[in-house]
Coordinates of C-alpha atoms in Angstrom, one line a residue:
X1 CA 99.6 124.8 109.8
X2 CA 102.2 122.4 109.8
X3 CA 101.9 119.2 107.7
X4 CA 100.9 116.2 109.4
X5 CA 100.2 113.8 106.5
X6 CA 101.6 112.7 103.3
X7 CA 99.2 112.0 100.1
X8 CA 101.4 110.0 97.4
X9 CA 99.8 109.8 94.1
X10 CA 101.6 107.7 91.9
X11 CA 100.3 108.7 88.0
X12 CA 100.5 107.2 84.4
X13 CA 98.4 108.2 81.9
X14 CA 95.8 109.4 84.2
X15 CA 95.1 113.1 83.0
X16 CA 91.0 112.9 82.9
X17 CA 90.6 111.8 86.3
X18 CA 93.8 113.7 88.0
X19 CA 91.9 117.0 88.3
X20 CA 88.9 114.9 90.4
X21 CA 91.7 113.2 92.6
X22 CA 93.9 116.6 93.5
X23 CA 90.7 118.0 94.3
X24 CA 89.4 115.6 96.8
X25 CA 92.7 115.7 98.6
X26 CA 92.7 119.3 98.9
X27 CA 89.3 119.7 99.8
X28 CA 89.7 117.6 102.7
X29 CA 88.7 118.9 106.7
X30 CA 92.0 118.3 108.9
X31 CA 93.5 120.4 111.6
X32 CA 96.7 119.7 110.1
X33 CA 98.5 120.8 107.1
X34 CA 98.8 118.1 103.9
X35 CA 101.3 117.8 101.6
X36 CA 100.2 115.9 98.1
X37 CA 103.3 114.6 96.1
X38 CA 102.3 113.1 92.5
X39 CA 104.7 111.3 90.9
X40 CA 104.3 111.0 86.9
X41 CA 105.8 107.9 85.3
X42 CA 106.5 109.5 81.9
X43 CA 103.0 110.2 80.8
X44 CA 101.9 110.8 76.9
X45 CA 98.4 112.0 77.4
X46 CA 98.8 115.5 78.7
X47 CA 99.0 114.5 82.3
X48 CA 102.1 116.1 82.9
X49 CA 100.8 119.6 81.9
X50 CA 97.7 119.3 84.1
X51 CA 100.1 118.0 86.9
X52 CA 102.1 121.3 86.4
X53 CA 99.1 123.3 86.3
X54 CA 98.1 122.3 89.7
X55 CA 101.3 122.4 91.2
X56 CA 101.7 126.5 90.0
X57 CA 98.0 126.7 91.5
X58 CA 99.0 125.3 95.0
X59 CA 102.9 125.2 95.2
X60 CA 102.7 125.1 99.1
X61 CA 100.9 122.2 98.9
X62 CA 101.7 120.0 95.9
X63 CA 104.8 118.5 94.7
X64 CA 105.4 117.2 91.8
X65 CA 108.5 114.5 90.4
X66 CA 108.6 113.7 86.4
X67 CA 110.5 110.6 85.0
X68 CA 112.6 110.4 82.1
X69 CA 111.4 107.1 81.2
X70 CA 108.5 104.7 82.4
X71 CA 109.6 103.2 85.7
X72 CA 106.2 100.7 86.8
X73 CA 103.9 101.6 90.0
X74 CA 106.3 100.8 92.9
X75 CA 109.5 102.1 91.3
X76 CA 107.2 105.6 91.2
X77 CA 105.5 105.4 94.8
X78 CA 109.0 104.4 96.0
X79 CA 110.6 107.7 94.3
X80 CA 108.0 109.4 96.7
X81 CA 107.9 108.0 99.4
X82 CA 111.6 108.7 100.1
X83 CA 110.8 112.8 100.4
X84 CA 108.1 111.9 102.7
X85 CA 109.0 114.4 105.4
X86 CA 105.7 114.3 107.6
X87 CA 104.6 111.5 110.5
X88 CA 101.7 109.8 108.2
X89 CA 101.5 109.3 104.8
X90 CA 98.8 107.6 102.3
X91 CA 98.9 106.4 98.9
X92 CA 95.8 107.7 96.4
X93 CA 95.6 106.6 92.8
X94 CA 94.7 109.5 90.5
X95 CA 92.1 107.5 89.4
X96 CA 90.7 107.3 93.1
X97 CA 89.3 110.0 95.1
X98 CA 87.9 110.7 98.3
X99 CA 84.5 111.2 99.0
X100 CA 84.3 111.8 102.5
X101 CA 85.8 115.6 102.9
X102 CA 86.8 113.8 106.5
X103 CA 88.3 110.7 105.6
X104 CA 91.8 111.9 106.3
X105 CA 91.4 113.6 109.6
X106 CA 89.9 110.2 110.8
X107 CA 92.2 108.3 109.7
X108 CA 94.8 110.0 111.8
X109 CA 92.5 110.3 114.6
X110 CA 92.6 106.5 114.3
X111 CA 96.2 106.3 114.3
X112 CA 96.8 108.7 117.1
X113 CA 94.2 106.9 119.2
X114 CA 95.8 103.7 118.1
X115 CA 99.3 103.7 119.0
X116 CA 99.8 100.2 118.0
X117 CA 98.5 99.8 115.0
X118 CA 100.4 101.0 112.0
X119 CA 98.0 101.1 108.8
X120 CA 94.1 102.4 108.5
X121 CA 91.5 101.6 105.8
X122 CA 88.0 101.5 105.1
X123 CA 85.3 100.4 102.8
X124 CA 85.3 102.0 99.3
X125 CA 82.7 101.7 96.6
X126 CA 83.3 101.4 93.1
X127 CA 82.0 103.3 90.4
X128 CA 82.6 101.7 87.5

């Protein structure tokens, strides 16, 4: 299935809720293939292991890039974005995660449907 759709997730310090995140993304109903890039920013709580972990579990699918040194949020997403190689792509904090196993096939449903419009989003609820 060729990839369709990029998921950036830009991470710093983010390892307990990573797991939740990758999980949501690749859990997700599409008729096209998703590609999941997570950027670390030069983590020190373990994130980077669990990153790598998941990445030797689904190499197809994920991709990772470390940093040397702490680089801020858009510095990070930027790094990403730039290897984006597919038509649509999405940003997803690792502290964020989907709960509609859909969400992403709609959104490009949306988008193809919607020829002039450039960006999709919808309501999310917050936990805590």
């Amino acid at each position: 299935m060729q990839n369709k759709l990029t998921v950036l997730m830009p991470s710093y310090n983010r390892g307990q809720y990573i797991c939740e995140a990758v999980a949501s993304v690749l859990n997700q109903k599409t008729h096209f293939g998703i590609k999941l890039i997570i950027t670390d920013d030069c983590s020190t709580d373990g994130s980077v292991e669990i990153i790598q972990k998941l990445q030797k579990q689904y190499p197809d699918k994920i991709e990772i890039i470390l940093s040397d040194k702490n680089e801020r949020l858009l510095a990070n997403i930027l790094k990403a974005q730039v290897r984006v190689q597919t038509e649509y792509f999405c940003v997803l904090d690792p502290d964020d995660y989907y709960t509609d196993e859909n969400f992403l096939q709609k959104a490009v449903d949306y988008l193809e449907s919607h020829p002039d419009f450039s960006i999709y989003s919808s309501n999310c609820l917050m936990l805590y």
